[in-house]
Coordinates of C-alpha atoms in Angstrom, one line a residue:
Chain O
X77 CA 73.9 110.5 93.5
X78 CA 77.0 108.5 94.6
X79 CA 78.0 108.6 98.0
X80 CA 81.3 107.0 99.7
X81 CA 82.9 107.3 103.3
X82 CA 86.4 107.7 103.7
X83 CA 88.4 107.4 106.5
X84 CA 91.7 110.3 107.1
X85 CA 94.9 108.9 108.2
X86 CA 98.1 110.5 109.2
X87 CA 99.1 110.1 105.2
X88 CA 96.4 112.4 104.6
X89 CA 97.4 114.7 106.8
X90 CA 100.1 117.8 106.8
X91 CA 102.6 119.4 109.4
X92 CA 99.3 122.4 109.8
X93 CA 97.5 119.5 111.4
X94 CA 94.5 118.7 109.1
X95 CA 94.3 117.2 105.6
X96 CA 96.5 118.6 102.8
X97 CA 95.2 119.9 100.1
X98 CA 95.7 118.1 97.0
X99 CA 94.7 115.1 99.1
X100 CA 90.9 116.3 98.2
X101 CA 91.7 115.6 94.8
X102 CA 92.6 112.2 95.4
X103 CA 89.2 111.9 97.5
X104 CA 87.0 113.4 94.9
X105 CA 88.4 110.9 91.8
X106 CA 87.8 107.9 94.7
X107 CA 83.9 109.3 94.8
X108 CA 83.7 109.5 91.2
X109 CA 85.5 106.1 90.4
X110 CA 83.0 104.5 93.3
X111 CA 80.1 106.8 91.2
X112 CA 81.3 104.6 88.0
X113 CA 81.5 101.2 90.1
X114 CA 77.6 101.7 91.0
X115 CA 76.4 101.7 87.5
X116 CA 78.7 99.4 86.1
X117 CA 81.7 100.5 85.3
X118 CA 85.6 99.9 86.5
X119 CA 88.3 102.0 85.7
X120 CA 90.4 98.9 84.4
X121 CA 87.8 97.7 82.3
X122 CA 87.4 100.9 80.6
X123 CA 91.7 101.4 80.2
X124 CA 91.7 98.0 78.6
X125 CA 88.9 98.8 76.3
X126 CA 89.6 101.9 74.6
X127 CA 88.8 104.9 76.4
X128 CA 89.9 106.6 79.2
X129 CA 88.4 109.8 81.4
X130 CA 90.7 112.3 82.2
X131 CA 89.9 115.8 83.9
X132 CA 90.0 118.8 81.7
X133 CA 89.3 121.6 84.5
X134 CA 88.6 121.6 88.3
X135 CA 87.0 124.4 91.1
X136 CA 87.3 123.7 94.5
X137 CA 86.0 125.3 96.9
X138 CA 87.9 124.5 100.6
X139 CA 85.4 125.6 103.3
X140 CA 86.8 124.3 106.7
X141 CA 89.6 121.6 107.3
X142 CA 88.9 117.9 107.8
X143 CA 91.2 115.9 110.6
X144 CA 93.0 113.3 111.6
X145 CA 91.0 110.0 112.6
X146 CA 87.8 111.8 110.6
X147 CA 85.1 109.9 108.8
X148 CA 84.6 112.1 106.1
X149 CA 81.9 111.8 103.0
X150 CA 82.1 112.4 99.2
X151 CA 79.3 113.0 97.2
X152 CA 79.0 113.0 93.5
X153 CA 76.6 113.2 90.8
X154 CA 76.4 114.5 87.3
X155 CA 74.9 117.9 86.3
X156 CA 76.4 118.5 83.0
X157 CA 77.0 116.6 79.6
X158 CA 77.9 118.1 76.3
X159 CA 79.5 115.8 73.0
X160 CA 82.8 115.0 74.5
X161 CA 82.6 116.0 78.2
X162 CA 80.9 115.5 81.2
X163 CA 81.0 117.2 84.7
X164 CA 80.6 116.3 88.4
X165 CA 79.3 118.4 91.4
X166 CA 81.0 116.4 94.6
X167 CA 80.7 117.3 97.8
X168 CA 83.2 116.6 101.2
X169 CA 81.0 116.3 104.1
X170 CA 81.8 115.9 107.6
X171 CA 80.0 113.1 109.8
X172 CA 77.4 116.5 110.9
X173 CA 77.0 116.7 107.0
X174 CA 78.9 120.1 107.3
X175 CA 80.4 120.8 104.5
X176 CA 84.4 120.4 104.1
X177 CA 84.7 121.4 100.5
X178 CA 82.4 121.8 96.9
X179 CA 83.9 120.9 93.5
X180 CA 83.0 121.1 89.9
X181 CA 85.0 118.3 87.8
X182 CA 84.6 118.7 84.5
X183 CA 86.1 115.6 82.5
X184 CA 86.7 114.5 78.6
X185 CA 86.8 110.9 77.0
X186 CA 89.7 110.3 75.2
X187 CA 90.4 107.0 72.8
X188 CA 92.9 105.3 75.2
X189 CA 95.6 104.9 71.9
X190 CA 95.9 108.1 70.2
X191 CA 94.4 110.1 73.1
X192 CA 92.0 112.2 71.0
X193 CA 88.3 113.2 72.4
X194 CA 85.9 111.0 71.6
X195 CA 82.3 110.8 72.5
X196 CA 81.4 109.4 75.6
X197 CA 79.6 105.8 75.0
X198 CA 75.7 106.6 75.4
X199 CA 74.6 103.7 77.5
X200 CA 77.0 105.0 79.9
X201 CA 76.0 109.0 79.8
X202 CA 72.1 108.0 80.1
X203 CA 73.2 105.4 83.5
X204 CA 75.4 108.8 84.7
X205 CA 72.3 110.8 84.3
X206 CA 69.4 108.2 85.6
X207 CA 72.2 108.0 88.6
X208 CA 72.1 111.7 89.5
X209 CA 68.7 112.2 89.0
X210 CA 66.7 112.6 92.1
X211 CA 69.0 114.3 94.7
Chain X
X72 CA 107.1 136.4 89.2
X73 CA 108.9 132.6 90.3
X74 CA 109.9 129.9 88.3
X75 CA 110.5 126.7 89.7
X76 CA 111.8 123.3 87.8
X77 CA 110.9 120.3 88.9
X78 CA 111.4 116.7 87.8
X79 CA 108.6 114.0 87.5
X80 CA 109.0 110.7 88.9
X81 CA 107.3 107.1 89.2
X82 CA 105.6 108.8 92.3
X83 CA 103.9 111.4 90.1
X84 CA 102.4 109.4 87.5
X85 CA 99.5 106.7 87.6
X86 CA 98.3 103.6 85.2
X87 CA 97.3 106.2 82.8
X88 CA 101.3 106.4 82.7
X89 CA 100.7 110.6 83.1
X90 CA 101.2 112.3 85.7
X91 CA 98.1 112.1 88.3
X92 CA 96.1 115.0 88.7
X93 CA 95.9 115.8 92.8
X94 CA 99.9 116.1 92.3
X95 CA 99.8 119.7 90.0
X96 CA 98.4 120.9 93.7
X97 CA 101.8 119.7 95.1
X98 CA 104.4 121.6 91.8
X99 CA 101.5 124.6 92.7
X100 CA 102.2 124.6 96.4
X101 CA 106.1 123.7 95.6
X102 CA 105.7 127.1 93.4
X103 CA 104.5 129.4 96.1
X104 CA 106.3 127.8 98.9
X105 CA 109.4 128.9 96.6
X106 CA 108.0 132.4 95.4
X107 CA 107.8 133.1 99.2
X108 CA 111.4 131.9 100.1
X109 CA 112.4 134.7 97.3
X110 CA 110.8 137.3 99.2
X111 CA 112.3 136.0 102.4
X112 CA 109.9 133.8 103.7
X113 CA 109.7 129.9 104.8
X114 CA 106.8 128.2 105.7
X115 CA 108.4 126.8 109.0
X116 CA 109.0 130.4 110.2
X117 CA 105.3 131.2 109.3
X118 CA 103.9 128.6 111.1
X119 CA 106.3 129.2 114.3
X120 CA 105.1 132.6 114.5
X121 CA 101.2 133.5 114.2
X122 CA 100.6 133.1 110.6
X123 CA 99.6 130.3 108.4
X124 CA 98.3 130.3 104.9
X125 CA 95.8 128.1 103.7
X126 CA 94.3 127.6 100.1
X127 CA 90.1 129.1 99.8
X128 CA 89.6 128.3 95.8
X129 CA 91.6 126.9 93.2
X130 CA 90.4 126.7 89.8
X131 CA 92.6 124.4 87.6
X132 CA 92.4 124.2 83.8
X133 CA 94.1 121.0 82.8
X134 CA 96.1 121.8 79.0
X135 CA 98.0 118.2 78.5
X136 CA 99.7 115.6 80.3
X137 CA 103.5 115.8 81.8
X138 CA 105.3 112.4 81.9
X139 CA 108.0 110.6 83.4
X140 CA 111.5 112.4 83.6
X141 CA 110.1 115.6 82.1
X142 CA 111.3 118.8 83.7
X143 CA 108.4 121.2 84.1
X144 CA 108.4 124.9 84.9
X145 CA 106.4 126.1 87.3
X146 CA 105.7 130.1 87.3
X147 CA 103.9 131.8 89.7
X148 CA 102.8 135.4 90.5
X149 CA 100.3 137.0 92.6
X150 CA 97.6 139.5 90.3
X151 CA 95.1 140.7 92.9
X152 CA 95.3 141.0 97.4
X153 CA 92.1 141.8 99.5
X154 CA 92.2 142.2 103.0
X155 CA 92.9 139.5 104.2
X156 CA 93.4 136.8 100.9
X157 CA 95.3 137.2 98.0
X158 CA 95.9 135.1 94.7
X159 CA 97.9 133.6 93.1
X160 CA 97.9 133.2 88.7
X161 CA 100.3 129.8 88.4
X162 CA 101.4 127.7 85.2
X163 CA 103.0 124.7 84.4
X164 CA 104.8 124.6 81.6
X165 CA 106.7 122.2 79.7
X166 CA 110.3 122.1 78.6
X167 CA 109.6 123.9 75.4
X168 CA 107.3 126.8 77.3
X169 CA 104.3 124.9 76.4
X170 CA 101.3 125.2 78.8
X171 CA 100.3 122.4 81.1
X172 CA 97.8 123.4 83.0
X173 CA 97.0 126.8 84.6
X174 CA 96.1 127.8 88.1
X175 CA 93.6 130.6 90.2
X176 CA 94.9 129.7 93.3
X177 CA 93.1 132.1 96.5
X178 CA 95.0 131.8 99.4
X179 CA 94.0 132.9 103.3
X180 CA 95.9 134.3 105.8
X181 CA 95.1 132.8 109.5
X182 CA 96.4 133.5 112.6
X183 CA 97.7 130.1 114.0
X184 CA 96.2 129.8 117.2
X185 CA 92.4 130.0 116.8
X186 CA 92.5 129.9 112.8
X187 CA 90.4 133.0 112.5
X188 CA 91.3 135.2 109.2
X189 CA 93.9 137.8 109.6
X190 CA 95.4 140.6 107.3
X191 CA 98.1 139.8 105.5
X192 CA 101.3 141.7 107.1
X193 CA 101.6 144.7 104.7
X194 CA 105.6 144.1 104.7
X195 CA 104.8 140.3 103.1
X196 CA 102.3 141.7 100.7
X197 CA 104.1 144.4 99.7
X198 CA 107.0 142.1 98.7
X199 CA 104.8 140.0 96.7
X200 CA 103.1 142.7 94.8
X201 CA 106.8 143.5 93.8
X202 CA 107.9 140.4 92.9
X203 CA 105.1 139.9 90.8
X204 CA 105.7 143.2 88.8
X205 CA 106.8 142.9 85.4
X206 CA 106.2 139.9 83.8
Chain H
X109 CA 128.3 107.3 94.6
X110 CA 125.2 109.7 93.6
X111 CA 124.2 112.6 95.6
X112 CA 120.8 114.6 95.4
X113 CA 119.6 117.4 97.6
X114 CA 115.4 117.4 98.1
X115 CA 113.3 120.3 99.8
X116 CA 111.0 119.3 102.6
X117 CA 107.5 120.9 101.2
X118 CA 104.3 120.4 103.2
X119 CA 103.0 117.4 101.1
X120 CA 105.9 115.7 102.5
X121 CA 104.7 116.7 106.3
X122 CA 102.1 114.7 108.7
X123 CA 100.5 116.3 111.5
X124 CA 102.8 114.7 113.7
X125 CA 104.9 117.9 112.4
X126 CA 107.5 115.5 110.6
X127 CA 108.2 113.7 107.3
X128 CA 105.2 111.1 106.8
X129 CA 107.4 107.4 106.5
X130 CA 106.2 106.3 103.4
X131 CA 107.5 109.4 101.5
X132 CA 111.2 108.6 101.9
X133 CA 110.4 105.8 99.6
X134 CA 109.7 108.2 97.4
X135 CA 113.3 110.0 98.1
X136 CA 114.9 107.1 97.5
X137 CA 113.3 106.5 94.5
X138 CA 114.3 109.7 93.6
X139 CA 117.9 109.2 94.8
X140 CA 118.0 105.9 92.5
X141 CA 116.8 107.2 89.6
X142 CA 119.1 110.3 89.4
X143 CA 122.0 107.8 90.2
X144 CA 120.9 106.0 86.9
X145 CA 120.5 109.3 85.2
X146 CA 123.8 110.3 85.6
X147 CA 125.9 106.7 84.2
X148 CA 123.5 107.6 80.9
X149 CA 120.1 106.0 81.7
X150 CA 116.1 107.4 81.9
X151 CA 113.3 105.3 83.8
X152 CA 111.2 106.2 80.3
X153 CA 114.0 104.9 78.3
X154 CA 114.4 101.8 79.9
X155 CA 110.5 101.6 80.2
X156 CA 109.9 102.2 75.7
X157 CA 113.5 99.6 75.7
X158 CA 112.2 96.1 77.5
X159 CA 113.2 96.8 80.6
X160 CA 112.3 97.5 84.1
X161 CA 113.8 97.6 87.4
X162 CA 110.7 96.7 90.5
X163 CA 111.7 96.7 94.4
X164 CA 112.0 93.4 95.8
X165 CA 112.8 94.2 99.0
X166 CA 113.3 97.4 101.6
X167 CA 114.8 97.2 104.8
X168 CA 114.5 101.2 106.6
X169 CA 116.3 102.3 109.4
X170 CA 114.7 105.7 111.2
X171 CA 117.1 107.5 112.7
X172 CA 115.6 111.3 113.1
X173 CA 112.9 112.7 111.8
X174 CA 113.0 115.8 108.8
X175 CA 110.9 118.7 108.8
X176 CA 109.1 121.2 107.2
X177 CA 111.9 123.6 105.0
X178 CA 114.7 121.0 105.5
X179 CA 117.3 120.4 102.5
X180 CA 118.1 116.8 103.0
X181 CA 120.9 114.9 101.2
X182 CA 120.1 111.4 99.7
X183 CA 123.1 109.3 98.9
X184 CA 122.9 106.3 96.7
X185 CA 125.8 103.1 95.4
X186 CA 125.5 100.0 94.5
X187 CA 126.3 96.9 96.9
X188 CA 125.5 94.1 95.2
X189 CA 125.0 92.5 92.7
X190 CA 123.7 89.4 91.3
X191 CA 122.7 87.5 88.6
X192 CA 118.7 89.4 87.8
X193 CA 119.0 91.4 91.0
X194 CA 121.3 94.5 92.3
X195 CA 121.0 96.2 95.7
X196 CA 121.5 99.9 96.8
X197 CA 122.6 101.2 99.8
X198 CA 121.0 104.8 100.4
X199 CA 121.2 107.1 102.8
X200 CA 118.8 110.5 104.0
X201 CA 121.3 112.8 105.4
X202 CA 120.7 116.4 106.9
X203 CA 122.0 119.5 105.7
X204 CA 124.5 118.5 108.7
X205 CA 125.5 115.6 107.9
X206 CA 123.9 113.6 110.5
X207 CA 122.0 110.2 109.2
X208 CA 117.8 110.8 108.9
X209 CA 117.6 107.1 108.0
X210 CA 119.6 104.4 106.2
X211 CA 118.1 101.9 103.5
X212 CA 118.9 99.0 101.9
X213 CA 117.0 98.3 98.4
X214 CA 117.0 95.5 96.3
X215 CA 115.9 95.8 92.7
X216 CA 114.9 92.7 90.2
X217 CA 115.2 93.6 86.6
X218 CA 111.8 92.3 84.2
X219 CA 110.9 92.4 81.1
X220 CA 108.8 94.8 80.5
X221 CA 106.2 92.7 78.1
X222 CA 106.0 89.5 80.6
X223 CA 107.2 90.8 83.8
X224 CA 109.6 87.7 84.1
X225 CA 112.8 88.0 85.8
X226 CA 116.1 89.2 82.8
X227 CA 119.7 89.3 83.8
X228 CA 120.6 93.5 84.3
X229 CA 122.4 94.5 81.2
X230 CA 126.4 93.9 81.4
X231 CA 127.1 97.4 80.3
X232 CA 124.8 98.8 82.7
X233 CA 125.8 96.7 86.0
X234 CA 129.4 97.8 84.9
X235 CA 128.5 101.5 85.2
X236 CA 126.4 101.0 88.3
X237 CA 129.4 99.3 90.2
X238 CA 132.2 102.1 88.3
X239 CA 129.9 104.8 89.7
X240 CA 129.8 103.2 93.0
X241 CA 133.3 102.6 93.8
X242 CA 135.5 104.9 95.9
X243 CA 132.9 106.0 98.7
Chain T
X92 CA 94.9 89.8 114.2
X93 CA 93.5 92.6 112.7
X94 CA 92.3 92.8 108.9
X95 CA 91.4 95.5 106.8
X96 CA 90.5 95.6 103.1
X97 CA 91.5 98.6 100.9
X98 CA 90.6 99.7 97.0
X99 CA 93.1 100.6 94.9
X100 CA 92.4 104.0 92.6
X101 CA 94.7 105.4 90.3
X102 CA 96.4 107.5 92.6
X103 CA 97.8 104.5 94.0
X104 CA 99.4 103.3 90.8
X105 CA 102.1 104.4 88.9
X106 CA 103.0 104.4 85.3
X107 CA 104.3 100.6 85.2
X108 CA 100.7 100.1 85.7
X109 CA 100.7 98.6 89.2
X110 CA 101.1 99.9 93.1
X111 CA 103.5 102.5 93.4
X112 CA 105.9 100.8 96.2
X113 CA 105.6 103.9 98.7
X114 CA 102.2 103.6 99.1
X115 CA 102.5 100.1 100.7
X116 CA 103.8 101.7 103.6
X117 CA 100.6 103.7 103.9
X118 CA 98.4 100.8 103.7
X119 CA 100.3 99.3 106.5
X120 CA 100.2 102.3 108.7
X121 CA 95.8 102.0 107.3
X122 CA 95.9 98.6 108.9
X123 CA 97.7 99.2 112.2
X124 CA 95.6 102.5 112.7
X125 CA 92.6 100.0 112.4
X126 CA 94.2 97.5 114.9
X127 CA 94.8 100.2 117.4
X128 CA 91.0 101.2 116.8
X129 CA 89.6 97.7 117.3
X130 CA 91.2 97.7 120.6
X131 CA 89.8 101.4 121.6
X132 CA 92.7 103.8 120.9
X133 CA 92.7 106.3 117.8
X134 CA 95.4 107.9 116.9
X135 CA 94.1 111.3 117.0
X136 CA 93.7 110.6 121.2
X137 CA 96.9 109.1 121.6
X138 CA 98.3 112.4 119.6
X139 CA 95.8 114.6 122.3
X140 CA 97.2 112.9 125.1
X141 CA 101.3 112.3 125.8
X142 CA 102.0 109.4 123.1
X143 CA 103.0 109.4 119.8
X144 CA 103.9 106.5 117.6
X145 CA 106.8 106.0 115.5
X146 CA 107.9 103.8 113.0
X147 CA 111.8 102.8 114.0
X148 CA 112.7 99.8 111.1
X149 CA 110.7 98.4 108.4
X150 CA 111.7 95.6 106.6
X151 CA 109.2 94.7 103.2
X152 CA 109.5 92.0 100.8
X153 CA 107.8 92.7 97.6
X154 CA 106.0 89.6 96.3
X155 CA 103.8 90.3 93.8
X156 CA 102.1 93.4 92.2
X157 CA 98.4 94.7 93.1
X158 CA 96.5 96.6 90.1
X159 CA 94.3 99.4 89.6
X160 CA 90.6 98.1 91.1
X161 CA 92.2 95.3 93.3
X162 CA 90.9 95.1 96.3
X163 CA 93.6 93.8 98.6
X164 CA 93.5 93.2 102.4
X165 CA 95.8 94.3 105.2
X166 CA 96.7 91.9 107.6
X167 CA 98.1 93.0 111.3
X168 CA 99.6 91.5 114.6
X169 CA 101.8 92.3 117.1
X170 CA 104.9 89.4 117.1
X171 CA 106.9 91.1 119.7
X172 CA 107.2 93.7 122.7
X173 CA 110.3 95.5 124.2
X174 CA 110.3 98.0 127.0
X175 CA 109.8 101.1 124.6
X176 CA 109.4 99.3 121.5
X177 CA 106.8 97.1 119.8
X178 CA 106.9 95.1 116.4
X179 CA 104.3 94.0 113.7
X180 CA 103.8 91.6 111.7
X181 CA 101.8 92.5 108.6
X182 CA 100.6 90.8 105.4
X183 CA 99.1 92.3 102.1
X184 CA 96.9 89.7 100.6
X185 CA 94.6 90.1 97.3
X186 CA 91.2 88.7 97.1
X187 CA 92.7 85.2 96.7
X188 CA 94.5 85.5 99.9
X189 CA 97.8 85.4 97.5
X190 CA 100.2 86.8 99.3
X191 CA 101.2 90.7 97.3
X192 CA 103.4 91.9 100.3
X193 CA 104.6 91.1 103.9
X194 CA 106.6 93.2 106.6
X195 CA 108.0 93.5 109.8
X196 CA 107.4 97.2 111.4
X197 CA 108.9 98.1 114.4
X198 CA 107.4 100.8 116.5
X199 CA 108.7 103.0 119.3
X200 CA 106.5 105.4 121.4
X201 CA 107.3 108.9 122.3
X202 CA 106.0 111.4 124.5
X203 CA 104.6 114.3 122.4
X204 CA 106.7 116.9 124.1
X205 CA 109.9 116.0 124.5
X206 CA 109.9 113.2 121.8
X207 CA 111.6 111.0 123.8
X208 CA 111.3 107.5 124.7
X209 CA 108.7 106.4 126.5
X210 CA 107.3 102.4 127.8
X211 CA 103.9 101.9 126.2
X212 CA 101.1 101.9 128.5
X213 CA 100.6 98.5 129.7
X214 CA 97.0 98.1 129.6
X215 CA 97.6 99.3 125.4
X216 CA 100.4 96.4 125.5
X217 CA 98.0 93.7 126.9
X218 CA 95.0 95.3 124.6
X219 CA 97.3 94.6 121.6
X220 CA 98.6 91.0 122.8
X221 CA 95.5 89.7 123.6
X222 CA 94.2 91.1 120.1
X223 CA 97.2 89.3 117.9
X224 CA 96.6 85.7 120.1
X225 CA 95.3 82.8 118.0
X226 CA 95.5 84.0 114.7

């Protein structure tokens, strides 16, 4: 498992008075791009080598607001891989470990040029999987 | 139903030189916002009297990319209303009708005070069972 | 001069109730484009062509602060021009008339492949300043 | 001074490949939230209590570009202090301490009520002089 703080500021905030809600989005690709970081991986490295993630389908589940000034926490691992895609369970905590909001992320590997699926390299699925283990 | 255009600019894309995917929850929200100004309600009116609405779940299925200066359509209708949530079935669609991405959105209904679920005023979801008729 | 009306969603909101600041970057940006857009030119065009226009430098004025449902105006010419650079003068107007904020922007025009500094196409700096005149 | 280092992730960039300029404004507003914090006062207290912050003029010169996995640092003092008003000085460096952006942000507070003008508590004032001395 992959875990990152993140700090809310007033840009991640809305006129209701708590974070807007595509701004989880933006929180949970942070906690996966930080999940990537840990076992080796940047995001650069892979868009100038040739392949790129992208997400293919997302359920979130929002379970109470985070705030202003809030330290919150993102959690990510894998629990799914098939040939071409591979999906993330994340988690928004709160600084109780209450949790803010659940997501299942599935993503594809695409070749960066002509943007068709591709399989995902296998040193990288088996340091995904060895990184999720145990949780 | 509602149909919304909307343009993409630099601020909607990323490196991937797509458009990012935390701002389809921004286009959705755009698409309700707009599918209850139809039915003769604004969000500013909401909120300065005792309602809010907040999104529960949203399940996103992510078809292909939209790029700089397209025009996308968003379309949006709500197909089922419990006590006191109701959903909302969204697309995106390009400039020649094809698919984007598609949208479950389930949306809340709070009162605005102590954020503690509230039925939906039957007036409001009476109106948006009608303008969802038909499509 | 170029004109374009934007609606006030609540992406654009903080939870001080208002526009967040950074997002009338992103009007402007808006505003500039569509001023392009209508003398005959597309960001993606000029992107694919060898060409791209960067902000140098942004000096903001806040006047008043737009909410939530608003219909602001964003008004954009040309003032300047020099030899790889050109400078806008915008302005955020309410559906009043009254003045939200006032910008100046200068723009540097690079080649896309090296990002060095190219002199702005003749044809184009001639329709920029012809589009600008008469305000 | 005050110094703060951020990560960039794709939603950050745009599709020229680098920083999407609206975005430095929220980095700034990252770094002076973090001054204000250094010195005991977060924003979410100030917005509880009778003060709000506003950003009056910014003024940003656009140096050089940061890039997708950068991680730049926010630099933050206070250069000057008026009656309602106060002013930074701010610096984006990247990991060279190569300078990628620098801006002047002037700041007025309000009272949350009325939103008027109001003179900036004076033990805040000599908690933020005394915390841009010597830098």
């Amino acid at each position: 498992m992959s875990s990152l703080k993140i700090r809310i500021y007033f840009e991640d905030t809305d006129a209701q008075g708590v974070v807007y809600n595509s701004n989880y989005l933006k929180f949970l690709e942070r906690g996966r791009t930080e999940f990537l970081r840990e076992i080796g991986y940047d995001q650069k490295q892979l868009l100038d080598n040739d392949i790129i993630f992208v997400v293919k389908k997302v359920s979130l589940d929002f379970i109470k607001p985070a705030e202003l000034d809030d330290i919150i926490e993102v959690r990510s691992k894998i629990f799914g891989v098939k040939n071409v895609t591979f999906s993330f369970y994340q988690e928004v905590l709160d600084s109780n470990g209450l949790k803010i909001l659940t997501a299942d992320v599935k993503c594809g590997c695409l070749e960066t040029n002509n943007k068709k699926p591709t399989k995902v390299p296998t040193k990288l699925l088996n340091s995904m999987m060895e990184k999720s283990n145990g949780i």
